[in-house]
XYZ file of C-alpha atoms in Angstrom:
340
model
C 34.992 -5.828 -17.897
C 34.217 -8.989 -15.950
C 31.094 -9.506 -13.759
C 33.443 -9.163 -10.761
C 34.617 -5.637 -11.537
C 30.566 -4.641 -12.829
C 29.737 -5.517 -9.071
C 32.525 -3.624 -7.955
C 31.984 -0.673 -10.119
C 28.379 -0.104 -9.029
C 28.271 -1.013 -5.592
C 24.887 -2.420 -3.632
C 22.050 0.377 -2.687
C 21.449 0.713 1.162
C 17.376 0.378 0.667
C 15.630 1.419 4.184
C 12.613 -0.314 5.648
C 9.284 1.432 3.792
C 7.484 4.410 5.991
C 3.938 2.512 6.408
C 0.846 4.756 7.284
C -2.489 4.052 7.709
C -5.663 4.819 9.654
C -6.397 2.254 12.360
C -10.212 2.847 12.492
C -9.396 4.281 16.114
C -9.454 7.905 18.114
C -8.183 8.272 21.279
C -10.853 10.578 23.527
C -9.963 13.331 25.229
C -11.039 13.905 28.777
C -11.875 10.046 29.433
C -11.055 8.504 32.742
C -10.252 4.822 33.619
C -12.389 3.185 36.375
C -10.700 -0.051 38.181
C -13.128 -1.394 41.263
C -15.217 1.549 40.948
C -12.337 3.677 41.590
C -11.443 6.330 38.585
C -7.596 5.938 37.946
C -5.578 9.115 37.463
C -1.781 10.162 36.655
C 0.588 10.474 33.909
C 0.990 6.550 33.175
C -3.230 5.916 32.440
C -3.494 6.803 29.317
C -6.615 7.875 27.439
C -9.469 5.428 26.217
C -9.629 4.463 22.628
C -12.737 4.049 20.823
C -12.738 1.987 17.479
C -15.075 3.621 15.272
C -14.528 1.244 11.911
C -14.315 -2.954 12.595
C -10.841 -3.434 13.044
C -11.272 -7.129 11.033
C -12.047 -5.295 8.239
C -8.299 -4.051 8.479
C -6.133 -7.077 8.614
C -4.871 -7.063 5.173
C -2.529 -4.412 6.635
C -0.357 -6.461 8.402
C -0.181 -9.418 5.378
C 0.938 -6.591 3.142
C 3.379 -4.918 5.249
C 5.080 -8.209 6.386
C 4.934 -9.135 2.455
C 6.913 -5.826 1.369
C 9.668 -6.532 4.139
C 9.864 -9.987 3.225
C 10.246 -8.722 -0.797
C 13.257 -6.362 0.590
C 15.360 -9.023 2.391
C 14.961 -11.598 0.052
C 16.873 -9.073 -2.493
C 20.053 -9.017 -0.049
C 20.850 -8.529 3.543
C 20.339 -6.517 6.956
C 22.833 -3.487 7.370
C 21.606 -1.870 9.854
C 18.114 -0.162 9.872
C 18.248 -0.950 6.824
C 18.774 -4.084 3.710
C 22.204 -4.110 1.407
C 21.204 -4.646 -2.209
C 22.780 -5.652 -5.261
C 22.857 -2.122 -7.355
C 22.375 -3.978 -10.373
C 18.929 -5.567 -8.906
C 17.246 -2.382 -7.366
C 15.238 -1.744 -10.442
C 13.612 -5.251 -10.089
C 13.234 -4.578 -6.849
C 11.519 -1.462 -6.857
C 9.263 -2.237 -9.715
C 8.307 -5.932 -7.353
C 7.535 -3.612 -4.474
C 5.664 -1.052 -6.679
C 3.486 -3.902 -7.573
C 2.818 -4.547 -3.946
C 2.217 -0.915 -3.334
C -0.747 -1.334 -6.216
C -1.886 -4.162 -4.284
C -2.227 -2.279 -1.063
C -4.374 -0.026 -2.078
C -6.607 -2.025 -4.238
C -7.211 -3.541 -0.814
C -7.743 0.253 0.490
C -10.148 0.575 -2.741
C -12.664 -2.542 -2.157
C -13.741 -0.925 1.064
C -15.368 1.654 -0.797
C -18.554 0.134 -2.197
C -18.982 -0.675 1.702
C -17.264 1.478 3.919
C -20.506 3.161 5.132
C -22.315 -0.433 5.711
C -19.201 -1.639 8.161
C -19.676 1.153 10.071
C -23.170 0.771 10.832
C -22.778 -3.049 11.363
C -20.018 -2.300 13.799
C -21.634 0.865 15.276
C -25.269 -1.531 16.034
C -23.930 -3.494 18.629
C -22.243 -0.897 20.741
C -24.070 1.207 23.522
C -25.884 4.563 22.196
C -23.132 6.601 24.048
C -21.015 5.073 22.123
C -22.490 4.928 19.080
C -22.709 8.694 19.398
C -18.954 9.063 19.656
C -18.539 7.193 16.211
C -21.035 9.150 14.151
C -18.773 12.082 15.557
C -15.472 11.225 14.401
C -15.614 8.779 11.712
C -14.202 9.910 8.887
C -15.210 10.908 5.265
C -14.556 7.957 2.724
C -12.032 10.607 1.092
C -10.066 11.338 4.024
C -9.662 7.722 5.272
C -8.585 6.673 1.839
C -5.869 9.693 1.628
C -3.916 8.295 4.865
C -2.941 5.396 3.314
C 0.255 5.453 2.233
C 3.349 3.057 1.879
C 6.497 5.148 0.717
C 10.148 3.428 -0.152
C 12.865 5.737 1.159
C 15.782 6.795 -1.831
C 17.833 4.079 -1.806
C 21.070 5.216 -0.848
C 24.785 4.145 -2.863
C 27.230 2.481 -0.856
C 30.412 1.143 -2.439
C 31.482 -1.416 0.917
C 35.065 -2.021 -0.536
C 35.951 1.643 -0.942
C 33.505 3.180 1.137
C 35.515 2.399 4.920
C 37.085 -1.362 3.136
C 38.310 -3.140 6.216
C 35.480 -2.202 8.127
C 32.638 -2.275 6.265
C 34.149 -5.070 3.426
C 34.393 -7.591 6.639
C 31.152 -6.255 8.547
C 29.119 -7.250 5.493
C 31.062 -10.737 5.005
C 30.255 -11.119 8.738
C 26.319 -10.587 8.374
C 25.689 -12.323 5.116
C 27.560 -14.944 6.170
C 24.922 -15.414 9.460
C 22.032 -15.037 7.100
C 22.752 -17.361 4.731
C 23.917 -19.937 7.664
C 20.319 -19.359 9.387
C 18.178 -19.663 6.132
C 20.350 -22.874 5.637
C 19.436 -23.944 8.901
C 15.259 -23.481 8.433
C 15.830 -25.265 4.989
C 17.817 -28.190 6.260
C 14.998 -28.861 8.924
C 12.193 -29.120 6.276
C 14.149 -31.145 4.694
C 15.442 -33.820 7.070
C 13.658 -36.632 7.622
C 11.828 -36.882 3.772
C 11.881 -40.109 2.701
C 12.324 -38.290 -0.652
C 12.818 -34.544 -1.185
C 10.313 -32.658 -3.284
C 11.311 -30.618 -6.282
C 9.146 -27.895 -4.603
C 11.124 -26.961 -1.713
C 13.766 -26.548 -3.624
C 12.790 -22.869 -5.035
C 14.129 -21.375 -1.106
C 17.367 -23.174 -1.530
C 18.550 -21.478 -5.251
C 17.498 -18.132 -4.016
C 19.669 -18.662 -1.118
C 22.688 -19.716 -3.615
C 21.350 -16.181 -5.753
C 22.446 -14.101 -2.619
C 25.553 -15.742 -2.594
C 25.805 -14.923 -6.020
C 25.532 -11.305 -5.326
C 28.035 -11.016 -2.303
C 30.597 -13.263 -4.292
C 32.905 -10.165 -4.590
C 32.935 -10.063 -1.186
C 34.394 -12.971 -0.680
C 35.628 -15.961 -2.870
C 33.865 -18.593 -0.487
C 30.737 -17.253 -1.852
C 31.827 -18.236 -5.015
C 32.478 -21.717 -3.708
C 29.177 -22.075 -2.060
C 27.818 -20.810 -5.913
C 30.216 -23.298 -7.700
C 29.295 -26.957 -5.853
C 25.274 -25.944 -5.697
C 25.649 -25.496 -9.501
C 27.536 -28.760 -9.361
C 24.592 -30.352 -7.153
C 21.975 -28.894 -9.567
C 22.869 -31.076 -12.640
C 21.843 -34.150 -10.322
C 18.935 -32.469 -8.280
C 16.056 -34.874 -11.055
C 12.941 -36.160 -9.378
C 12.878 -38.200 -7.497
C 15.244 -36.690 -5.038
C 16.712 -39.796 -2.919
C 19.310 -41.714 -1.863
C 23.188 -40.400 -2.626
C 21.708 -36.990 -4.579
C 19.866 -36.588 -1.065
C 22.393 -37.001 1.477
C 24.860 -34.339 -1.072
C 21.839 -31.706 -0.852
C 21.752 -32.494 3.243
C 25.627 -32.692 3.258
C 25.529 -28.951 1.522
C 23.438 -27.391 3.517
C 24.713 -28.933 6.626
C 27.509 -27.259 5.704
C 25.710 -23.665 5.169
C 23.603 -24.289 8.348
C 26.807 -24.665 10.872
C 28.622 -21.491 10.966
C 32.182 -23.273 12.196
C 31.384 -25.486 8.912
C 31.284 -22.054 6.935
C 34.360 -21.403 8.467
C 36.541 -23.831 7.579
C 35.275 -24.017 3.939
C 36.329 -20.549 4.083
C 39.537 -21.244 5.187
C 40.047 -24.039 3.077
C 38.658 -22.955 -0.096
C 39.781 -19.599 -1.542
C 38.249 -19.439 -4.801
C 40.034 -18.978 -8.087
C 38.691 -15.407 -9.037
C 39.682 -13.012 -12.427
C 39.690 -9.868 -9.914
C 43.156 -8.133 -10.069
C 45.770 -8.667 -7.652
C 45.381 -5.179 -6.691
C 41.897 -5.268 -6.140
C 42.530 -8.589 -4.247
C 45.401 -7.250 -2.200
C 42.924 -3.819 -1.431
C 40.389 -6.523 -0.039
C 41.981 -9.706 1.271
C 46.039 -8.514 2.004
C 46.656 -11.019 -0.703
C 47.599 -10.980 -5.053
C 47.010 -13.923 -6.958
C 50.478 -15.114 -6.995
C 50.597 -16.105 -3.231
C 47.441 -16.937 -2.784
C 47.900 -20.815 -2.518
C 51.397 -19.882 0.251
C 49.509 -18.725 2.755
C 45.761 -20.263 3.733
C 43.434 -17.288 4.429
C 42.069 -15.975 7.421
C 38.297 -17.182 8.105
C 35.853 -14.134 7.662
C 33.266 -15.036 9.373
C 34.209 -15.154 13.063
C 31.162 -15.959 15.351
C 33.131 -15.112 18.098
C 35.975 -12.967 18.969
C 37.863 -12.677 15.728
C 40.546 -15.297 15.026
C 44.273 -14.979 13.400
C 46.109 -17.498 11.926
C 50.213 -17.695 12.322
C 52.291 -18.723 9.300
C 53.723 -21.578 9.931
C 57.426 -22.900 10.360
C 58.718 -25.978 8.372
C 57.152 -29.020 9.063
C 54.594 -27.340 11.609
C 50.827 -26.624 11.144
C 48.693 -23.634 11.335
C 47.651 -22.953 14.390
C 44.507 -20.526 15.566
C 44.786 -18.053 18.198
C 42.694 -18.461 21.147
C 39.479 -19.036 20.806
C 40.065 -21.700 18.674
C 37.303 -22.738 16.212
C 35.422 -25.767 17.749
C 35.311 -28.922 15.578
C 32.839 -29.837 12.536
C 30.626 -31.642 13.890
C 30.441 -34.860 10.602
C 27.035 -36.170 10.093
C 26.934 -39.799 8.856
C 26.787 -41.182 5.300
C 27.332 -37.431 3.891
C 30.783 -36.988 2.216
C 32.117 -34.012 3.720
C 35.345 -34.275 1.693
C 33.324 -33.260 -0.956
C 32.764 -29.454 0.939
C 36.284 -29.207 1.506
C 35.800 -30.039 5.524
């Protein structure tokens, strides 16, 4: 069975954003009033006072390790919704990455412990003795402050995008992955422009940007393409990075980065794939024996979506309105080597 048909056969896992809880150290009071120029402030939109009973600095390794498990999901595949497309084949790697991350969030929890009582005091010293009345009556036993953290992964749900709903969901997914991977192009061509010489390290964002690719090549044989000249690029990618192997790596992902670029190397370069023509016709309204008659339809439509016409003898292709604007060429890269 080839890799084509594995991805096919097993579909990507609709993984949702992680339900995050956590006490915030703070308890909203009940009966307090709002005083603005010596006037107290009433009505449905003043909402109660909030007194932090536990030093809200102490807390900050919340947000680092919430942003750090959404950053772990996405970088496995793309938005869908509320939630991320994944690879079916990669969940397990994913969830035993984020269970690792779910170890180090409460580790974090866990070193308050030998101090939790101290930062309490410390905090509760410099505030008023009303006030410090109000935290010795609802601060919370170590026990139950540790029990309300919690970081929990919804089930990951199947979704099989060229069966499940094909021309909708099949193109819908195209349509977003192909936007991703144009805007991570985008933040990696910046950091890159301008080096006198590219370092190796930057690199690492780049090839995981080529794995998603990878993963969504059934998708879509311009994936493959975009898979095919990296790995082509690679071989030549040896420290130091300058000169002619530089302006290629700009060239490609000056490509990725402009999504009229991604467009036309769509267009222009359906990939030789080993899927069957059934499976291809199912997908793209194409087999493998007219594939090179008729050029395909760009995916990825920023805009209103676009048809192309077949063409007469002697005539070319043309694109219903809108039309896709021109590729903008960027000296001393060969675009003829991306196919625009």
């Amino acid at each position: 069975m080839t890799t084509a048909t594995n991805v096919l056969a097993q579909g990507f896992a609709l993984v949702q954003s992680p339900v995050k809880k956590g006490c915030d150290g703070k308890v909203a009071l009940k009966g307090s009033q709002s005083i603005l120029n010596g006037q107290t402030l009433t009505g449905a939109a003043i909402k109660e006072g909030r007194v932090e009973w536990f030093p809200s600095d102490k807390l900050r390794f919340k947000g680092a390790c919430y942003k750090a498990m959404d950053r772990l999901i996405q970088s496995y595949g793309i938005a869908w919704g509320a939630g991320t497309l994944v690879p079916l084949y990669k969940l397990q790697n994913l969830m035993d990455e984020f269970e690792l991350l779910q170890h180090k969030f409460m580790q974090e929890v866990d070193f308050l412990q030998g101090n939790y009582d101290l930062y309490i005091e410390a905090h509760k010293v410099n505030q008023p003795a009303a006030v410090q009345t109000v935290i010795d009556a609802v601060r919370l036993p170590w026990a139950e402050f540790r029990g309300s953290f919690k970081v929990v992964l919804p089930v990951p749900s199947v979704f099989q995008p060229l069966t499940d709903n094909l021309q909708g969901c099949a193109t819908d997914i195209v349509d977003q992955a192909m936007q991703e991977i144009s805007d991570q192009a985008e933040e990696i061509y910046d950091k890159m422009l301008g080096k006198k010489v590219i370092d190796p390290k930057s690199l690492p964002p780049l090839k995981r940007l080529v794995e998603k690719c990878r993963d969504f090549a059934i998708l879509h044989p311009a994936f493959t393409s975009f898979v095919d000249m990296f790995d082509t690029l690679e071989k030549t990618l040896v420290p130091p990075i300058a000169g002619d192997v530089q302006a290629q790596l700009l060239g490609y992902l000056g490509v990725l980065s402009d999504p009229n670029a991604i467009s036309t190397w769509m267009s222009n370069n359906q990939a030789d794939t080993d899927i069957e023509d059934d499976l291809l016709q199912s997908i793209f309204g194409m087999g493998a024996a007219n594939q090179s008659s008729v050029q395909p339809v760009p995916v990825f439509t920023p805009g209103p979506s676009t048809t192309a016409a077949t063409p007469a003898a002697g005539n070319k292709i043309t694109m219903k309105n809108p039309q896709a604007a021109p590729v903008a060429v960027t000296p001393n890269y060969d675009w003829e080597t991306f196919g625009v």
